[in-house]
mmCIF file of C-alpha atoms in Angstrom:
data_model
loop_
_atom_site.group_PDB
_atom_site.id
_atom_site.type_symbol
_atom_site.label_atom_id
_atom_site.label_comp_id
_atom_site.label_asym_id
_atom_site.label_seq_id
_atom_site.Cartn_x
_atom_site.Cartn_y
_atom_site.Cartn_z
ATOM 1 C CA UNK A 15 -4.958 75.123 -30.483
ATOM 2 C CA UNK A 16 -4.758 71.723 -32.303
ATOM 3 C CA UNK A 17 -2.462 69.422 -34.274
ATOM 4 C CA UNK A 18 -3.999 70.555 -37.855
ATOM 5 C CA UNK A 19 -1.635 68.854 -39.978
ATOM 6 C CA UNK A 20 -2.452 65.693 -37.894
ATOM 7 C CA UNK A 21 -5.000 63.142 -37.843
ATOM 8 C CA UNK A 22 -5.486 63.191 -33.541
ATOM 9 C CA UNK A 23 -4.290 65.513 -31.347
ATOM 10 C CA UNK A 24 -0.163 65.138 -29.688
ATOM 11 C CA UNK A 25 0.600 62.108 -27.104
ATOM 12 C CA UNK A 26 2.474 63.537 -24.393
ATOM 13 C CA UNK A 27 5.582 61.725 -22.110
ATOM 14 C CA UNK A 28 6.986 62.869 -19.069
ATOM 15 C CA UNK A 29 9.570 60.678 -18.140
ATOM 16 C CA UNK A 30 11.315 60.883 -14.409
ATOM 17 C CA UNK A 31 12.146 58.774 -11.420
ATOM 18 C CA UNK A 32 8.755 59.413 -9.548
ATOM 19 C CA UNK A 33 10.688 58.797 -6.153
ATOM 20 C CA UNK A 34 7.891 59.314 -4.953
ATOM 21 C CA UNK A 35 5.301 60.919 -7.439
ATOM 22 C CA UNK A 36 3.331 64.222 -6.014
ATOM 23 C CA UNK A 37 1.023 66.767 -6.895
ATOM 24 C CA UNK A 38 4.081 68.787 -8.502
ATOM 25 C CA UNK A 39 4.105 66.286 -10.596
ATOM 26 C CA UNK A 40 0.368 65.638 -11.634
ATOM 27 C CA UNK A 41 -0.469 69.413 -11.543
ATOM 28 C CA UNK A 42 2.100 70.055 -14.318
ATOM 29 C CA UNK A 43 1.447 67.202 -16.303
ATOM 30 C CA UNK A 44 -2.521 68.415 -16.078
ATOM 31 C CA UNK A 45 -1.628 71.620 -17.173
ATOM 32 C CA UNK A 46 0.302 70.365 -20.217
ATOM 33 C CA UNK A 47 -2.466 68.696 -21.456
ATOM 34 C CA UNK A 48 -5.033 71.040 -21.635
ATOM 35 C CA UNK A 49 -2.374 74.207 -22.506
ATOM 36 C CA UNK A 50 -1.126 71.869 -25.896
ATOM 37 C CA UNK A 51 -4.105 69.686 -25.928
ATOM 38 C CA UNK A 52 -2.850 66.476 -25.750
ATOM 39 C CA UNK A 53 -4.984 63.654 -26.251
ATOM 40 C CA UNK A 54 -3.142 61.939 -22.986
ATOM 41 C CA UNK A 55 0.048 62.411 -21.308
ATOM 42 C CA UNK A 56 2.403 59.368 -20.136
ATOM 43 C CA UNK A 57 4.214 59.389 -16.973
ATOM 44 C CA UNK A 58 7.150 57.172 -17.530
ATOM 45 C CA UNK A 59 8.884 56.035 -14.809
ATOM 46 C CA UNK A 60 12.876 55.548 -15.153
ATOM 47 C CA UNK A 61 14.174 52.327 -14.168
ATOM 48 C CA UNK A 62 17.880 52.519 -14.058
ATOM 49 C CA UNK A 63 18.780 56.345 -14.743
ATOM 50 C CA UNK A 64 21.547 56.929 -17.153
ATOM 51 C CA UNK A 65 22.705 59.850 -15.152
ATOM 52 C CA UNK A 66 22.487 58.830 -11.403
ATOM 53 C CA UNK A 67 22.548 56.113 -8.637
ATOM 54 C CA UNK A 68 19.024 54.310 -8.593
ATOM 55 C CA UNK A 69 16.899 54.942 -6.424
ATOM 56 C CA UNK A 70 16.452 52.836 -3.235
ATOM 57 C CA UNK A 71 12.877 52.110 -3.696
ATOM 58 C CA UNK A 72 12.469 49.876 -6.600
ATOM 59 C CA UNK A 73 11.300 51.059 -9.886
ATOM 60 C CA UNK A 74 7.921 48.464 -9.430
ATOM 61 C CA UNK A 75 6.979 50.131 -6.690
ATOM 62 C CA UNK A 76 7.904 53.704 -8.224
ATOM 63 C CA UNK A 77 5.653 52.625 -11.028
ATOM 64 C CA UNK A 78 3.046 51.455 -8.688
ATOM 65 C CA UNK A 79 2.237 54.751 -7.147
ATOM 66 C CA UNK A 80 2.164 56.236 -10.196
ATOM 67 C CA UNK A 81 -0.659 54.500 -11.642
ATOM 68 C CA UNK A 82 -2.464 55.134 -8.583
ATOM 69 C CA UNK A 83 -1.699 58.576 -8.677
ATOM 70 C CA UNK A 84 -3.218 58.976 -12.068
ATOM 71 C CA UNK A 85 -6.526 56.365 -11.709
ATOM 72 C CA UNK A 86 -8.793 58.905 -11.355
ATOM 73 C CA UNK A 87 -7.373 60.927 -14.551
ATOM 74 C CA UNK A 88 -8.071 59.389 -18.070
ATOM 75 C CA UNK A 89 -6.088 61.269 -19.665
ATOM 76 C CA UNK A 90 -2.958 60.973 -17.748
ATOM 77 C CA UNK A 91 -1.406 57.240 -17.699
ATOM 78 C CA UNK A 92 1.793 55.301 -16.199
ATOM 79 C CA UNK A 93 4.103 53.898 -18.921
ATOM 80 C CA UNK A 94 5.970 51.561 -17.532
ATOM 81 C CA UNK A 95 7.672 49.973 -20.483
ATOM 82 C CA UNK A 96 11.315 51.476 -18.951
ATOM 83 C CA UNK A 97 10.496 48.651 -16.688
ATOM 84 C CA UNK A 98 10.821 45.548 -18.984
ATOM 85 C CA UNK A 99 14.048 46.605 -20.544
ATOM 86 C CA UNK A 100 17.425 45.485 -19.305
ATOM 87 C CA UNK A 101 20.309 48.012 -18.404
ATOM 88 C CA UNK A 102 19.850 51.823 -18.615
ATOM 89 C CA UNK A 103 16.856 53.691 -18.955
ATOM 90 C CA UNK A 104 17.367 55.647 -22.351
ATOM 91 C CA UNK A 105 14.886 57.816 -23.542
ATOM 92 C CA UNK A 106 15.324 57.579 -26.882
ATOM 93 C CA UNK A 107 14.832 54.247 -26.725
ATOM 94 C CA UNK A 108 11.104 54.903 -25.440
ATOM 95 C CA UNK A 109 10.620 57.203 -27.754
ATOM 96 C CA UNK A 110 10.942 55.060 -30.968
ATOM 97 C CA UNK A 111 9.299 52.092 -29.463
ATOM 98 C CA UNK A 112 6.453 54.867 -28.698
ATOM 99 C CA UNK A 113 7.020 55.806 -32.593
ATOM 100 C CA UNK A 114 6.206 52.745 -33.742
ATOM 101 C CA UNK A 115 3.057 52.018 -31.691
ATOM 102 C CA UNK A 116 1.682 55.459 -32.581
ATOM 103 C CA UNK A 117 2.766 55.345 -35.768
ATOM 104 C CA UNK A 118 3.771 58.550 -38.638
ATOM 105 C CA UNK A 119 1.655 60.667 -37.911
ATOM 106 C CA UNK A 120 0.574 62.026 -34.494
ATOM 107 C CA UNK A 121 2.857 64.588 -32.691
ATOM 108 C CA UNK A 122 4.989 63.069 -29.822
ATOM 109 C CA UNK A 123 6.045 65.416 -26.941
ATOM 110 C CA UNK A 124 9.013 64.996 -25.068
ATOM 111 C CA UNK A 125 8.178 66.803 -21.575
ATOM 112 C CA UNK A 126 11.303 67.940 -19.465
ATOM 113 C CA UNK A 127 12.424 70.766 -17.027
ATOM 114 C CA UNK A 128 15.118 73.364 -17.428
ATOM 115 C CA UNK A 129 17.574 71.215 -15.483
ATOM 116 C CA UNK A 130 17.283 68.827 -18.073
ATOM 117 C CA UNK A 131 17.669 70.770 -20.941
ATOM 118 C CA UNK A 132 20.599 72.206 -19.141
ATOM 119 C CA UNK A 133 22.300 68.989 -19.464
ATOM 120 C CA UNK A 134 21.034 67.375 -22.665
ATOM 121 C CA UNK A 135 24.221 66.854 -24.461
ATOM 122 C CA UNK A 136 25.096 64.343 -21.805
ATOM 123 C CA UNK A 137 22.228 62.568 -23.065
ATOM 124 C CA UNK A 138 22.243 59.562 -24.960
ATOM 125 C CA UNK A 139 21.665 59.796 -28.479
ATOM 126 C CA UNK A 140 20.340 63.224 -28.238
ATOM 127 C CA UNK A 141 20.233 64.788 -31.395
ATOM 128 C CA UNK A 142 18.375 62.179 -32.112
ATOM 129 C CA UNK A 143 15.663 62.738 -29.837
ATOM 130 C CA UNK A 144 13.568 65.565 -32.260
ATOM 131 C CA UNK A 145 13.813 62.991 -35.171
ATOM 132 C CA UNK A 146 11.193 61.037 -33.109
ATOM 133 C CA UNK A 147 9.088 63.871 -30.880
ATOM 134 C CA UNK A 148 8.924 66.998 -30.048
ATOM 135 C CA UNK A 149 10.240 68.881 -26.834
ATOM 136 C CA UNK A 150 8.744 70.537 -24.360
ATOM 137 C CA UNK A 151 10.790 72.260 -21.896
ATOM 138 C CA UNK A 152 9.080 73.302 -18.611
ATOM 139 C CA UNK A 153 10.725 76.775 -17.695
ATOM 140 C CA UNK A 154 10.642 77.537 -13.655
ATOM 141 C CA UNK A 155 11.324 80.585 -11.776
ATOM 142 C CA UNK A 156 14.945 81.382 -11.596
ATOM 143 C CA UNK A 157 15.844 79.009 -14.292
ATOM 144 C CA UNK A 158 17.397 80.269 -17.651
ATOM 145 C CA UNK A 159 17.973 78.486 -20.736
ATOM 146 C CA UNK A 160 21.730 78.603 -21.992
ATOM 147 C CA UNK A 161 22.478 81.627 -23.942
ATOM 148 C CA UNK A 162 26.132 79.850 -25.629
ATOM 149 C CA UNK A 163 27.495 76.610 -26.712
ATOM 150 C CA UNK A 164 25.817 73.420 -28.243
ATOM 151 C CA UNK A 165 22.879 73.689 -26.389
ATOM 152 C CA UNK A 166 21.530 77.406 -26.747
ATOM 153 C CA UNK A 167 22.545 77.269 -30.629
ATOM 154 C CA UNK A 168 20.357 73.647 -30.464
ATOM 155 C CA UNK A 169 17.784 75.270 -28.768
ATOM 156 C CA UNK A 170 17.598 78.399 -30.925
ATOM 157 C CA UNK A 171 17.898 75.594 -34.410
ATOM 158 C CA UNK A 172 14.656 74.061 -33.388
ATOM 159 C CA UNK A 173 12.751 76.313 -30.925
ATOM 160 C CA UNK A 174 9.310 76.985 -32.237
ATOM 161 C CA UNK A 175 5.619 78.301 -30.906
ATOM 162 C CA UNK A 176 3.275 75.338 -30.037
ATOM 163 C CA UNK A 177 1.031 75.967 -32.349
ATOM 164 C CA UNK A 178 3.789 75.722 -35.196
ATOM 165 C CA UNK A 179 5.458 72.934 -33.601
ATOM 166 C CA UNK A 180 2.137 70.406 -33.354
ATOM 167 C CA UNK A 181 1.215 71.147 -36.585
ATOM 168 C CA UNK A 182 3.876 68.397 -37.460
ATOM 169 C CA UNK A 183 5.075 65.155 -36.075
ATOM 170 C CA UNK A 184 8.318 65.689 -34.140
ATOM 171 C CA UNK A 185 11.183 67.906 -34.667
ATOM 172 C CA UNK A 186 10.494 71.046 -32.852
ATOM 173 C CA UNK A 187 11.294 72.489 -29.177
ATOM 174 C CA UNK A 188 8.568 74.531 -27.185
ATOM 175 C CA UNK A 189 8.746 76.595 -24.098
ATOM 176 C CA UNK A 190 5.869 76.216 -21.891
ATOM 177 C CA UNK A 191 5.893 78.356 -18.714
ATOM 178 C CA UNK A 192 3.629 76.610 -15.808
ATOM 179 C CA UNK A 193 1.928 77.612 -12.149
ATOM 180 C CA UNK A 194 4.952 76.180 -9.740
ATOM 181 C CA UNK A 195 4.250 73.997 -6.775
ATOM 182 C CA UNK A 196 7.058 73.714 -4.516
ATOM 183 C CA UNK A 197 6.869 70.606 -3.940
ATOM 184 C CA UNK A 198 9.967 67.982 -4.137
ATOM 185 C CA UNK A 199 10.261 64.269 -3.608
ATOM 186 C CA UNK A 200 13.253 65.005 -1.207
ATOM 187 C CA UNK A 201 11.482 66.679 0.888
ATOM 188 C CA UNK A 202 8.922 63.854 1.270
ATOM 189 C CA UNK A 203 11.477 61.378 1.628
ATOM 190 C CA UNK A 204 13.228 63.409 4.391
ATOM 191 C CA UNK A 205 9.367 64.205 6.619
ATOM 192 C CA UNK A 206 8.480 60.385 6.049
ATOM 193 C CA UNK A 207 12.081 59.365 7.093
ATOM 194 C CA UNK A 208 11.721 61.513 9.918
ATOM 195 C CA UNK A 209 8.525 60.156 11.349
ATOM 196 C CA UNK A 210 6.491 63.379 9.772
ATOM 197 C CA UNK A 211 3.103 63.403 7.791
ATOM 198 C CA UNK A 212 3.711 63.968 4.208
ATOM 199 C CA UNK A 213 -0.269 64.494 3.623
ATOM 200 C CA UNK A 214 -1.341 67.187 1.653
ATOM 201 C CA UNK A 215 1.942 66.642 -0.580
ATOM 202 C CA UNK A 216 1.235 63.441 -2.382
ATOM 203 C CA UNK A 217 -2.230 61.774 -3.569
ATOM 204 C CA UNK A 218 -3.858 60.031 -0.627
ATOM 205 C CA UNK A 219 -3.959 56.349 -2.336
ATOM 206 C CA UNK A 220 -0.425 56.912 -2.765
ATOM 207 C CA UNK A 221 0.492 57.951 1.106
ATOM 208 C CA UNK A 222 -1.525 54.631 1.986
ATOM 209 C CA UNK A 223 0.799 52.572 -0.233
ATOM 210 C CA UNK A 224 4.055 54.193 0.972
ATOM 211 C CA UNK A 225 2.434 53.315 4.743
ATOM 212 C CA UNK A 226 1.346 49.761 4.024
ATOM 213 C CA UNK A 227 4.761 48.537 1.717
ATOM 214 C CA UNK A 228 7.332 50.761 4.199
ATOM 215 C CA UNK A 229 8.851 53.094 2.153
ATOM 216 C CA UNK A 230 10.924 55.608 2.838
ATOM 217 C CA UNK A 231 11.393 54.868 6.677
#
């Protein structure tokens, strides 16, 4: 599949608060790129979420292990530009300021789970969020879309294959179904709270930075 009505192929963002970022994460975000061909994916970690209490470790250090999660990956990359802003963390925000340095024409994807979606009217600005990229929801097992109200008949407005949808800019929503690993940040937090090895979970460079800064005890 490719972005024929483009000049290079989508740029992908996956926004979240990476508390800490894992191989959930990564494997996912891998997957995206090569199932919609995205010439690179962004993780973007959230500085002050709109829609919860911060995080206790800071968003630097969030960001940190994020870009050395992704070193080894070209064509996955930490955006940290949620960092230099002041106040919330919107996303549409990010996503016009990523507008304008891509410019008109490449596709821009939007990357977020069912959760998300669940909730997306809470959002800020959110219709506005397919004037400016595309989204791509992540559907897990035992999570449904809403079948009534705003959201299902937004959904079922803009919902579109991926091929259809890349052909263009921004403006439609795709499904994408991926390989689940059970895998959640709480749980680390809780085993390295605890005293417990989180190996296996997480990318080594990133276990060694959690050790040598003391997060999480």
């Amino acid at each position: 599949m490719s972005a024929a009505g483009t000049s290079l192929p989508p740029v992908g963002v996956l926004g979240g608060t990476f508390n800490p970022v894992h191989y959930g994460h990564l494997r996912s975000a891998l997957e995206l790129v090569e199932r919609l061909q995205l010439q690179q994916l962004r993780l973007m970690p959230c500085a002050v979420p709109p829609h919860r209490e911060a995080p206790a470790c800071s968003a630097q250090h969030r960001a940190a292990m994020v870009g050395l999660a992704v070193a080894g990956e070209p064509r996955l990359i930490c955006d940290s530009r949620e960092l230099q802003r002041k106040g919330k963390s919107y996303t549409i925000d990010s996503l016009i300021e990523l507008r304008d340095e891509l410019g008109a024409d490449p596709g821009l994807c939007l990357v977020m789970g069912c959760d998300a979606v669940l909730a997306i009217d809470t959002w800020h600005r959110w219709r506005e969020l397919l004037d400016w990229a595309h989204i791509v929801v992540i559907a897990r097992p035992g999570w449904h879309l809403p079948q009534s109200g705003t959201v299902a008949r937004w959904l079922a407005g803009h919902q579109l294959p991926a091929a259809a949808a890349l052909d263009r800019p921004a403006g439609g929503i795709i499904v994408e179904e991926l390989r689940p690993l059970a895998i959640s940040a709480t749980e680390i937090r809780d085993l390295l709270a605890a005293g417990r090895s989180a190996r296996y979970l997480l990318p080594e460079p990133v276990l060694d930075y959690i050790e040598s800064h003391q997060l999480y005890q």
